[in-house]
């Protein structure tokens, strides 16, 4: 297991712009709430990414260049899901069910050409799962981040991080309670989402290796 050193560096947190007719995206609201916070001696820099396939990757690469982070966690909304999703794997495919905010709707296109089929997160997702559950925050390991803009950003992030000594990964958050009510689906208050992201970040800073606890699923 690679060693991830905790010398003072930037923590990059990204969130997304609203999409699919919504006026807010809790992923950006939560990331923004942590901007400039010092966690374990490292400063959080929050960056909003457009919910566009091309624009998001451009903005992500710029943020990586400018902040040279020691940890990077991309956050997105998974409306309809229950609790915090700790994403395990990014796949090299885009298959857009709806157009992005720029009108693009690629079908079965690679995120990065001539690159591996998938990357695993380098966040300690099992340790984070245990930490979240200890605080009573609903969370699970997710085996797919989908095939839309979030998975594309997750994949591009892991591709960019592949030779760096850094932890990187993706977290999906549910709808805010007011959005959830309109969709008759599960929601989570913003302060709990913020607390979850803080805890995941602190766990990633502290953990040398991931915990060995179950997080699997049959589907
Ligand atoms: N969620 C979408 C894209 C932006 C976001 O917040 C997704 O899960 O792909």
Coordinates of N, CA and C and ligand atoms in Angstrom, one line a residue:
X1 N 0.9 -1.2 0.0 CA 0.0 0.0 0.0 C 0.9 1.2 0.0
X2 N 0.6 2.1 -0.9 CA 1.4 3.4 -1.0 C 1.3 4.2 0.3
X3 N 2.3 4.9 0.6 CA 2.2 5.8 1.8 C 1.7 7.2 1.3
X4 N 0.8 7.8 2.0 CA 0.3 9.1 1.7 C 0.7 10.0 2.8
X5 N 1.6 10.9 2.5 CA 2.1 11.8 3.6 C 1.2 12.9 3.9
X6 N 1.2 13.3 5.1 CA 0.3 14.4 5.5 C 1.0 15.7 5.7
X7 N 1.9 16.1 4.8 CA 2.5 17.4 4.9 C 1.5 18.4 4.4
X8 N 1.6 19.7 4.9 CA 0.6 20.7 4.6 C 0.5 20.9 3.1
X9 N -0.7 20.6 2.6 CA -1.0 20.8 1.2 C -2.4 21.2 1.1
X10 N -2.8 21.5 -0.1 CA -4.2 21.9 -0.3 C -5.1 20.6 -0.4
X11 N -6.3 20.8 0.1 CA -7.3 19.8 0.0 C -8.3 20.3 -1.1
X12 N -8.4 19.7 -2.2 CA -9.3 20.2 -3.3 C -10.6 19.5 -3.1
X13 N -11.7 20.3 -3.0 CA -13.0 19.7 -2.9 C -13.8 20.3 -4.1
X14 N -14.4 19.5 -5.0 CA -15.2 20.1 -6.0 C -16.6 19.7 -5.9
X15 N -17.5 20.6 -6.3 CA -19.0 20.3 -6.4 C -19.4 20.7 -7.8
X16 N -20.7 20.4 -8.0 CA -21.2 20.7 -9.4 C -22.3 21.7 -9.4
X17 N -22.4 22.4 -10.5 CA -23.5 23.3 -10.8 C -24.8 22.6 -10.9
X18 N -26.0 23.2 -10.6 CA -27.3 22.6 -10.7 C -27.5 22.0 -12.2
X19 N -28.3 21.0 -12.3 CA -28.5 20.4 -13.6 C -29.9 19.8 -13.6
X20 N -30.4 19.3 -14.7 CA -31.7 18.6 -14.9 C -32.8 19.4 -14.2
X21 N -32.8 20.8 -14.4 CA -34.0 21.6 -14.0 C -33.9 22.0 -12.6
X22 N -33.0 21.5 -11.8 CA -32.9 21.9 -10.4 C -32.2 23.3 -10.3
X23 N -32.5 24.0 -9.2 CA -31.9 25.4 -9.1 C -30.7 25.4 -8.1
X24 N -30.5 24.3 -7.4 CA -29.4 24.2 -6.5 C -28.8 22.8 -6.6
X25 N -27.5 22.7 -6.3 CA -26.9 21.3 -6.3 C -26.2 21.2 -4.9
X26 N -26.7 20.3 -4.0 CA -26.1 20.2 -2.7 C -24.6 19.9 -2.7
X27 N -24.1 19.3 -3.8 CA -22.7 19.0 -3.8 C -21.8 20.2 -3.8
X28 N -22.2 21.3 -4.5 CA -21.5 22.5 -4.5 C -21.8 23.3 -3.2
X29 N -23.0 23.3 -2.7 CA -23.3 24.0 -1.5 C -22.5 23.4 -0.3
X30 N -22.3 22.1 -0.3 CA -21.5 21.5 0.8 C -20.0 21.8 0.7
X31 N -19.5 21.7 -0.6 CA -18.1 21.9 -0.8 C -17.8 23.4 -0.5
X32 N -18.7 24.3 -0.9 CA -18.5 25.7 -0.7 C -18.4 26.0 0.8
X33 N -19.2 25.3 1.6 CA -19.3 25.6 3.0 C -18.0 25.3 3.7
X34 N -17.2 24.4 3.1 CA -15.9 24.0 3.7 C -14.7 24.8 3.1
X35 N -15.0 25.7 2.2 CA -13.9 26.5 1.5 C -13.1 27.3 2.6
X36 N -11.8 27.2 2.5 CA -10.9 27.9 3.4 C -10.8 27.3 4.8
X37 N -11.5 26.3 5.1 CA -11.4 25.6 6.4 C -10.1 24.9 6.5
X38 N -9.5 24.9 7.7 CA -8.2 24.1 7.9 C -8.6 22.8 8.5
X39 N -8.2 21.7 7.8 CA -8.5 20.4 8.3 C -7.2 19.6 8.4
X40 N -6.8 19.3 9.7 CA -5.6 18.6 9.9 C -4.4 19.4 9.4
X41 N -4.4 20.7 9.5 CA -3.3 21.5 9.0 C -3.3 21.8 7.5
X42 N -4.3 21.3 6.8 CA -4.4 21.6 5.4 C -5.6 22.4 5.0
X43 N -5.4 23.3 4.1 CA -6.5 24.3 3.7 C -7.4 23.7 2.6
X44 N -8.7 23.8 2.8 CA -9.6 23.4 1.8 C -9.8 24.5 0.7
X45 N -9.7 24.1 -0.5 CA -10.1 24.9 -1.6 C -11.2 24.3 -2.3
X46 N -12.4 25.0 -2.4 CA -13.6 24.5 -3.0 C -13.7 25.1 -4.4
X47 N -14.0 24.3 -5.4 CA -14.1 24.7 -6.8 C -15.4 24.2 -7.3
X48 N -16.2 25.0 -8.0 CA -17.5 24.6 -8.6 C -17.2 24.1 -10.1
X49 N -17.6 23.0 -10.4 CA -17.4 22.5 -11.8 C -18.8 22.6 -12.6
X50 N -18.7 23.0 -13.8 CA -20.0 23.0 -14.6 C -20.4 21.6 -14.9
X51 N -21.7 21.4 -14.9 CA -22.3 20.1 -15.2 C -22.3 19.9 -16.7
X52 N -21.1 19.8 -17.3 CA -20.9 19.6 -18.7 C -19.7 18.7 -18.9
X53 N -19.8 17.8 -19.8 CA -18.7 16.8 -20.0 C -17.4 17.5 -20.3
X54 N -17.3 18.4 -21.3 CA -16.0 19.0 -21.6 C -15.6 20.1 -20.6
X55 N -16.6 20.9 -20.2 CA -16.3 22.0 -19.3 C -15.8 21.5 -17.9
X56 N -16.4 20.4 -17.4 CA -16.0 20.0 -16.1 C -14.6 19.5 -16.1
X57 N -14.2 18.8 -17.2 CA -12.9 18.2 -17.2 C -11.8 19.3 -17.3
X58 N -12.2 20.3 -18.1 CA -11.3 21.5 -18.2 C -11.1 22.2 -16.9
X59 N -12.2 22.4 -16.2 CA -12.2 23.1 -14.9 C -11.5 22.2 -13.9
X60 N -11.6 20.9 -13.9 CA -11.0 20.1 -13.0 C -9.4 20.1 -13.2
X61 N -9.0 20.0 -14.5 CA -7.6 20.0 -14.7 C -6.9 21.4 -14.3
X62 N -7.7 22.5 -14.5 CA -7.2 23.8 -14.1 C -7.0 23.8 -12.6
X63 N -8.0 23.3 -11.9 CA -8.0 23.3 -10.4 C -6.9 22.5 -9.9
X64 N -6.6 21.3 -10.5 CA -5.5 20.5 -10.1 C -4.2 21.2 -10.3
X65 N -4.0 21.8 -11.5 CA -2.8 22.6 -11.8 C -2.6 23.7 -10.8
X66 N -3.6 24.4 -10.5 CA -3.5 25.6 -9.6 C -3.3 25.3 -8.2
X67 N -3.9 24.2 -7.7 CA -3.9 23.9 -6.3 C -2.8 22.8 -5.9
X68 N -2.4 22.0 -6.9 CA -1.5 20.9 -6.6 C -1.9 20.2 -5.3
X69 N -3.1 19.6 -5.2 CA -3.6 19.2 -3.9 C -2.9 17.9 -3.4
X70 N -2.9 17.7 -2.1 CA -2.5 16.5 -1.5 C -3.6 15.5 -1.4
X71 N -4.8 16.0 -1.4 CA -6.0 15.2 -1.4 C -7.0 15.9 -2.3
X72 N -7.7 15.1 -3.2 CA -8.8 15.7 -4.0 C -10.0 14.8 -3.9
X73 N -11.1 15.5 -3.5 CA -12.4 14.7 -3.4 C -13.4 15.5 -4.3
X74 N -13.9 14.8 -5.3 CA -15.0 15.4 -6.1 C -16.3 14.9 -5.5
X75 N -17.2 15.8 -5.5 CA -18.5 15.5 -4.9 C -19.6 15.9 -6.0
X76 N -20.6 15.0 -6.0 CA -21.8 15.2 -6.9 C -23.1 14.8 -6.3
X77 N -24.1 15.2 -6.9 CA -25.5 14.8 -6.5 C -25.9 13.5 -7.1
X78 N -26.4 12.6 -6.3 CA -27.1 11.4 -6.9 C -28.5 11.4 -6.3
X79 N -29.4 12.2 -7.0 CA -30.8 12.3 -6.5 C -31.5 11.0 -6.5
X80 N -32.1 10.7 -5.4 CA -32.9 9.4 -5.3 C -32.1 8.4 -4.5
X81 N -30.8 8.6 -4.3 CA -30.0 7.7 -3.5 C -30.2 8.0 -2.0
X82 N -30.0 7.0 -1.2 CA -30.2 7.1 0.2 C -28.8 7.4 0.8
X83 N -28.6 8.4 1.6 CA -27.3 8.6 2.3 C -26.1 9.0 1.4
X84 N -25.0 8.9 2.0 CA -23.7 9.3 1.4 C -23.2 8.1 0.6
X85 N -22.9 8.2 -0.7 CA -22.3 7.1 -1.5 C -20.8 7.3 -1.6
X86 N -20.0 6.4 -1.0 CA -18.6 6.4 -1.1 C -18.2 5.6 -2.4
X87 N -17.8 6.3 -3.4 CA -17.7 5.6 -4.7 C -16.4 4.8 -4.8
X88 N -16.5 3.5 -5.2 CA -15.3 2.6 -5.3 C -14.6 2.7 -6.6
X89 N -15.3 2.9 -7.7 CA -14.6 2.7 -9.0 C -15.1 3.7 -10.1
X90 N -14.2 4.2 -10.8 CA -14.5 5.1 -11.9 C -14.3 4.3 -13.2
X91 N -15.2 4.4 -14.2 CA -15.1 3.6 -15.4 C -14.9 4.6 -16.6
X92 N -14.2 4.1 -17.6 CA -13.8 4.9 -18.8 C -14.9 4.9 -19.8
X93 N -16.1 5.3 -19.4 CA -17.2 5.4 -20.4 C -18.2 6.5 -20.1
X94 N -18.7 7.1 -21.1 CA -19.7 8.1 -21.0 C -20.9 7.6 -21.7
X95 N -22.1 7.5 -21.0 CA -23.3 7.1 -21.7 C -24.4 8.0 -21.1
X96 N -24.7 9.1 -21.7 CA -25.5 10.2 -21.0 C -27.0 9.9 -21.3
X97 N -27.7 9.7 -20.2 CA -29.1 9.5 -20.3 C -29.9 10.8 -20.6
X98 N -29.3 11.9 -20.1 CA -29.9 13.3 -20.5 C -28.7 14.2 -20.9
X99 N -29.0 15.2 -21.7 CA -28.0 16.1 -22.2 C -27.4 16.8 -21.0
X100 N -26.1 17.2 -21.1 CA -25.5 18.0 -20.0 C -25.9 19.4 -20.2
X101 N -25.4 20.3 -19.3 CA -25.8 21.7 -19.4 C -25.4 22.5 -20.6
X102 N -24.5 21.9 -21.4 CA -24.1 22.5 -22.7 C -24.9 21.8 -23.9
X103 N -25.7 20.9 -23.6 CA -26.5 20.2 -24.6 C -25.8 18.9 -25.2
X104 N -24.7 18.6 -24.6 CA -24.0 17.4 -25.2 C -24.5 16.1 -24.5
X105 N -24.7 15.1 -25.4 CA -25.2 13.8 -24.9 C -24.4 12.6 -25.5
X106 N -23.2 12.5 -25.2 CA -22.4 11.4 -25.8 C -22.9 10.0 -25.4
X107 N -22.8 9.1 -26.3 CA -23.3 7.7 -26.1 C -22.0 6.8 -26.2
X108 N -21.7 6.0 -25.2 CA -20.6 5.1 -25.3 C -19.3 5.6 -25.8
X109 N -19.0 6.8 -25.3 CA -17.7 7.4 -25.6 C -16.7 7.3 -24.4
X110 N -15.4 7.1 -24.7 CA -14.5 7.1 -23.5 C -14.3 8.4 -22.9
X111 N -14.0 8.4 -21.6 CA -13.7 9.7 -20.9 C -12.3 10.2 -21.3
X112 N -11.4 9.2 -21.4 CA -10.0 9.5 -21.8 C -9.6 8.4 -22.8
X113 N -9.3 8.8 -24.0 CA -8.9 7.8 -25.1 C -7.6 7.1 -24.8
X114 N -7.6 5.8 -25.1 CA -6.4 5.0 -24.9 C -6.0 5.0 -23.5
X115 N -6.9 4.9 -22.6 CA -6.6 4.8 -21.1 C -7.3 3.6 -20.5
X116 N -6.9 3.2 -19.3 CA -7.5 1.9 -18.8 C -9.0 2.0 -18.6
X117 N -9.6 0.8 -18.5 CA -11.1 0.7 -18.4 C -11.6 1.3 -17.1
X118 N -10.8 1.3 -16.1 CA -11.3 1.7 -14.8 C -10.2 2.1 -13.8
X119 N -10.5 2.9 -12.9 CA -9.6 3.2 -11.7 C -10.3 3.0 -10.4
X120 N -9.7 2.5 -9.4 CA -10.2 2.4 -8.1 C -10.0 3.7 -7.4
X121 N -10.9 4.1 -6.5 CA -10.6 5.3 -5.6 C -9.3 5.0 -4.8
X122 N -8.7 6.1 -4.4 CA -7.6 5.9 -3.4 C -7.9 6.5 -2.1
X123 N -9.2 6.8 -1.9 CA -9.7 7.2 -0.6 C -9.9 6.0 0.3
X124 N -9.7 6.1 1.6 CA -10.0 4.9 2.4 C -11.5 4.8 2.7
X125 N -12.2 4.3 1.7 CA -13.7 4.3 1.8 C -14.3 3.5 2.9
X126 N -13.6 2.4 3.3 CA -14.1 1.6 4.4 C -13.9 2.3 5.7
X127 N -12.8 2.9 5.9 CA -12.5 3.6 7.1 C -13.5 4.8 7.2
X128 N -13.7 5.4 6.1 CA -14.7 6.6 6.1 C -16.1 6.1 6.4
X129 N -16.5 4.9 5.8 CA -17.8 4.3 6.1 C -18.0 4.1 7.6
X130 N -16.9 3.5 8.2 CA -17.0 3.3 9.7 C -17.1 4.6 10.5
X131 N -16.4 5.6 10.1 CA -16.4 6.9 10.8 C -17.8 7.6 10.6
X132 N -18.3 7.5 9.4 CA -19.7 8.1 9.2 C -20.7 7.4 10.0
X133 N -20.7 6.1 10.0 CA -21.7 5.3 10.8 C -21.5 5.5 12.3
X134 N -20.3 5.7 12.7 CA -20.1 6.0 14.2 C -20.8 7.3 14.5
X135 N -20.9 8.2 13.6 CA -21.5 9.5 13.9 C -23.0 9.5 13.5
X136 N -23.5 8.3 13.1 CA -24.9 8.2 12.8 C -25.3 8.8 11.5
X137 N -24.3 9.0 10.6 CA -24.6 9.5 9.2 C -24.8 8.3 8.3
X138 N -26.0 8.3 7.6 CA -26.3 7.3 6.7 C -25.3 7.2 5.5
X139 N -24.6 6.1 5.3 CA -23.6 6.0 4.2 C -23.4 4.6 3.8
X140 N -22.9 4.4 2.6 CA -22.6 3.1 2.0 C -21.5 3.2 1.0
X141 N -20.9 2.1 0.7 CA -20.0 2.0 -0.4 C -20.8 1.8 -1.7
X142 N -20.5 2.6 -2.7 CA -21.2 2.4 -4.0 C -20.3 1.8 -5.0
X143 N -20.8 0.9 -5.8 CA -20.0 0.2 -6.8 C -20.0 0.8 -8.1
X144 N -20.9 1.9 -8.3 CA -20.9 2.6 -9.6 C -21.3 4.0 -9.4
X145 N -20.5 4.9 -10.0 CA -20.8 6.4 -10.0 C -21.7 6.8 -11.2
X146 N -22.2 5.8 -11.9 CA -23.0 6.0 -13.1 C -22.2 6.2 -14.3
X147 N -22.8 6.8 -15.4 CA -22.1 7.0 -16.6 C -22.3 8.4 -17.1
X148 N -22.5 9.3 -16.2 CA -22.8 10.7 -16.6 C -21.6 11.6 -16.2
X149 N -21.9 12.9 -15.9 CA -20.7 13.8 -15.7 C -19.9 13.5 -14.5
X150 N -20.6 13.0 -13.4 CA -19.9 12.7 -12.2 C -18.9 11.6 -12.4
X151 N -19.3 10.5 -13.0 CA -18.3 9.4 -13.3 C -17.2 9.9 -14.2
X152 N -17.5 10.8 -15.2 CA -16.4 11.3 -16.1 C -15.4 12.1 -15.3
X153 N -15.9 12.9 -14.3 CA -15.0 13.7 -13.5 C -14.2 12.8 -12.6
X154 N -14.8 11.8 -12.0 CA -14.2 10.8 -11.1 C -13.0 10.1 -11.9
X155 N -13.4 9.7 -13.1 CA -12.4 9.0 -13.9 C -11.2 9.9 -14.3
X156 N -11.5 11.1 -14.7 CA -10.5 12.1 -15.1 C -9.6 12.4 -13.9
X157 N -10.2 12.5 -12.7 CA -9.5 12.8 -11.5 C -8.5 11.7 -11.2
X158 N -9.0 10.5 -11.3 CA -8.1 9.3 -11.0 C -7.0 9.2 -12.0
X159 N -7.3 9.5 -13.3 CA -6.3 9.4 -14.3 C -5.2 10.5 -14.0
X160 N -5.6 11.7 -13.6 CA -4.7 12.7 -13.4 C -3.8 12.4 -12.1
X161 N -4.4 11.7 -11.2 CA -3.7 11.4 -9.9 C -2.9 10.1 -10.0
X162 N -2.9 9.4 -11.1 CA -2.4 8.0 -11.1 C -0.9 7.9 -10.8
X163 N -0.2 8.9 -11.0 CA 1.3 8.8 -10.7 C 1.7 9.8 -9.6
X164 N 0.7 10.3 -8.9 CA 1.0 11.3 -7.8 C 0.8 10.6 -6.5
X165 N 1.5 11.1 -5.5 CA 1.3 10.6 -4.1 C 0.2 11.4 -3.5
X166 N -1.0 11.0 -3.8 CA -2.1 11.8 -3.3 C -3.3 10.8 -3.2
X167 N -4.2 11.1 -2.3 CA -5.5 10.4 -2.2 C -6.5 11.2 -3.1
X168 N -7.3 10.4 -3.8 CA -8.4 11.1 -4.6 C -9.6 10.1 -4.7
X169 N -10.7 10.7 -4.9 CA -11.9 9.9 -5.1 C -13.2 10.7 -5.2
X170 N -14.3 10.0 -5.2 CA -15.6 10.7 -5.5 C -16.6 10.3 -4.4
X171 N -17.4 11.3 -4.1 CA -18.5 11.0 -3.1 C -19.8 11.6 -3.7
X172 N -20.8 10.7 -3.8 CA -22.2 11.2 -4.2 C -23.0 11.5 -2.9
X173 N -23.7 12.6 -3.0 CA -24.6 13.0 -1.9 C -26.1 13.0 -2.4
X174 N -27.0 12.8 -1.4 CA -28.4 12.8 -1.8 C -29.0 14.2 -2.0
X175 N -30.3 14.3 -2.4 CA -31.0 15.5 -2.5 C -31.1 16.2 -1.1
X176 N -31.2 17.5 -1.1 CA -31.5 18.2 0.1 C -33.0 17.9 0.4
X177 N -33.4 18.1 1.7 CA -34.8 17.7 2.1 C -35.8 18.4 1.2
X178 N -35.7 19.7 0.9 CA -36.7 20.3 0.1 C -36.8 19.8 -1.3
X179 N -35.7 19.4 -1.9 CA -35.7 18.7 -3.2 C -36.3 17.3 -3.1
X180 N -35.9 16.6 -2.1 CA -36.3 15.2 -1.9 C -37.8 15.2 -1.7
X181 N -38.4 16.2 -1.1 CA -39.9 16.2 -0.9 C -40.6 16.2 -2.3
X182 N -40.1 17.1 -3.2 CA -40.7 17.2 -4.5 C -40.6 15.9 -5.3
X183 N -39.5 15.2 -5.0 CA -39.3 13.9 -5.8 C -39.8 12.7 -5.1
X184 N -40.3 12.9 -3.9 CA -40.8 11.8 -3.0 C -39.6 10.8 -2.9
X185 N -38.4 11.3 -2.5 CA -37.2 10.5 -2.4 C -36.5 10.8 -1.1
X186 N -35.4 10.1 -0.8 CA -34.7 10.4 0.4 C -33.9 11.7 0.3
X187 N -33.7 12.4 1.4 CA -32.9 13.6 1.4 C -32.0 13.6 2.6
X188 N -31.1 14.6 2.7 CA -30.2 14.8 3.8 C -30.0 16.3 4.0
X189 N -30.1 16.8 5.2 CA -29.9 18.2 5.5 C -28.4 18.6 5.1
X190 N -28.3 19.9 4.7 CA -27.0 20.3 4.2 C -25.9 20.2 5.3
X191 N -26.3 20.6 6.6 CA -25.2 20.5 7.6 C -24.7 19.1 7.8
X192 N -25.6 18.1 7.6 CA -25.1 16.7 7.7 C -24.2 16.3 6.5
X193 N -24.5 16.8 5.3 CA -23.6 16.6 4.2 C -22.3 17.2 4.4
X194 N -22.3 18.4 4.9 CA -21.0 19.1 5.2 C -20.2 18.3 6.3
X195 N -20.9 17.9 7.3 CA -20.2 17.1 8.4 C -19.6 15.8 7.8
X196 N -20.4 15.2 6.8 CA -19.9 14.0 6.2 C -18.6 14.2 5.4
X197 N -18.6 15.3 4.6 CA -17.4 15.6 3.8 C -16.2 15.9 4.7
X198 N -16.5 16.6 5.8 CA -15.4 16.9 6.7 C -14.8 15.6 7.3
X199 N -15.6 14.7 7.7 CA -15.2 13.5 8.3 C -14.5 12.6 7.3
X200 N -15.0 12.6 6.0 CA -14.3 11.7 5.0 C -12.9 12.3 4.7
X201 N -12.8 13.6 4.7 CA -11.5 14.3 4.4 C -10.5 14.0 5.6
X202 N -11.0 14.1 6.8 CA -10.1 13.9 8.0 C -9.7 12.4 8.0
X203 N -10.6 11.5 7.7 CA -10.3 10.1 7.6 C -9.2 9.9 6.6
X204 N -9.3 10.5 5.4 CA -8.4 10.3 4.3 C -7.0 10.9 4.8
X205 N -7.0 11.9 5.6 CA -5.7 12.5 6.0 C -5.0 11.6 7.0
X206 N -5.9 10.9 7.9 CA -5.3 10.1 9.0 C -5.0 8.7 8.6
X207 N -5.7 8.1 7.7 CA -5.6 6.7 7.4 C -4.4 6.4 6.6
X208 N -3.5 5.5 7.1 CA -2.4 5.0 6.4 C -2.9 3.9 5.4
X209 N -3.7 3.0 5.8 CA -4.3 2.0 5.0 C -5.8 2.0 5.3
X210 N -6.5 1.4 4.3 CA -8.0 1.4 4.5 C -8.3 0.3 5.6
X211 N -9.5 0.5 6.2 CA -10.0 -0.5 7.1 C -10.5 -1.8 6.4
X212 N -10.5 -2.9 7.1 CA -11.0 -4.1 6.4 C -12.3 -4.5 7.0
X213 N -13.4 -3.9 6.4 CA -14.7 -4.2 6.8 C -15.6 -4.3 5.6
X214 N -16.7 -5.0 5.7 CA -17.5 -5.3 4.5 C -18.2 -4.1 4.0
X215 N -18.3 -4.0 2.7 CA -19.0 -2.9 2.0 C -19.6 -3.3 0.7
X216 N -19.7 -4.6 0.5 CA -20.1 -5.2 -0.8 C -21.6 -5.2 -1.0
X217 N -22.0 -5.6 -2.2 CA -23.4 -5.6 -2.6 C -23.6 -6.7 -3.6
X218 N -24.8 -7.2 -3.7 CA -25.1 -8.2 -4.7 C -25.5 -7.6 -6.1
X219 N -25.8 -6.3 -6.0 CA -26.2 -5.6 -7.3 C -25.8 -4.2 -7.2
Ligands
LIG1 N1 -24.6 14.8 -10.4 C1 -24.5 14.2 -11.8 C2 -23.7 15.2 -12.6 C3 -23.6 16.4 -11.7 C4 -24.1 16.0 -10.4 O1 -24.1 16.7 -9.3 C5 -24.0 12.8 -11.9 O2 -24.2 12.0 -10.9 O3 -23.4 12.4 -12.9

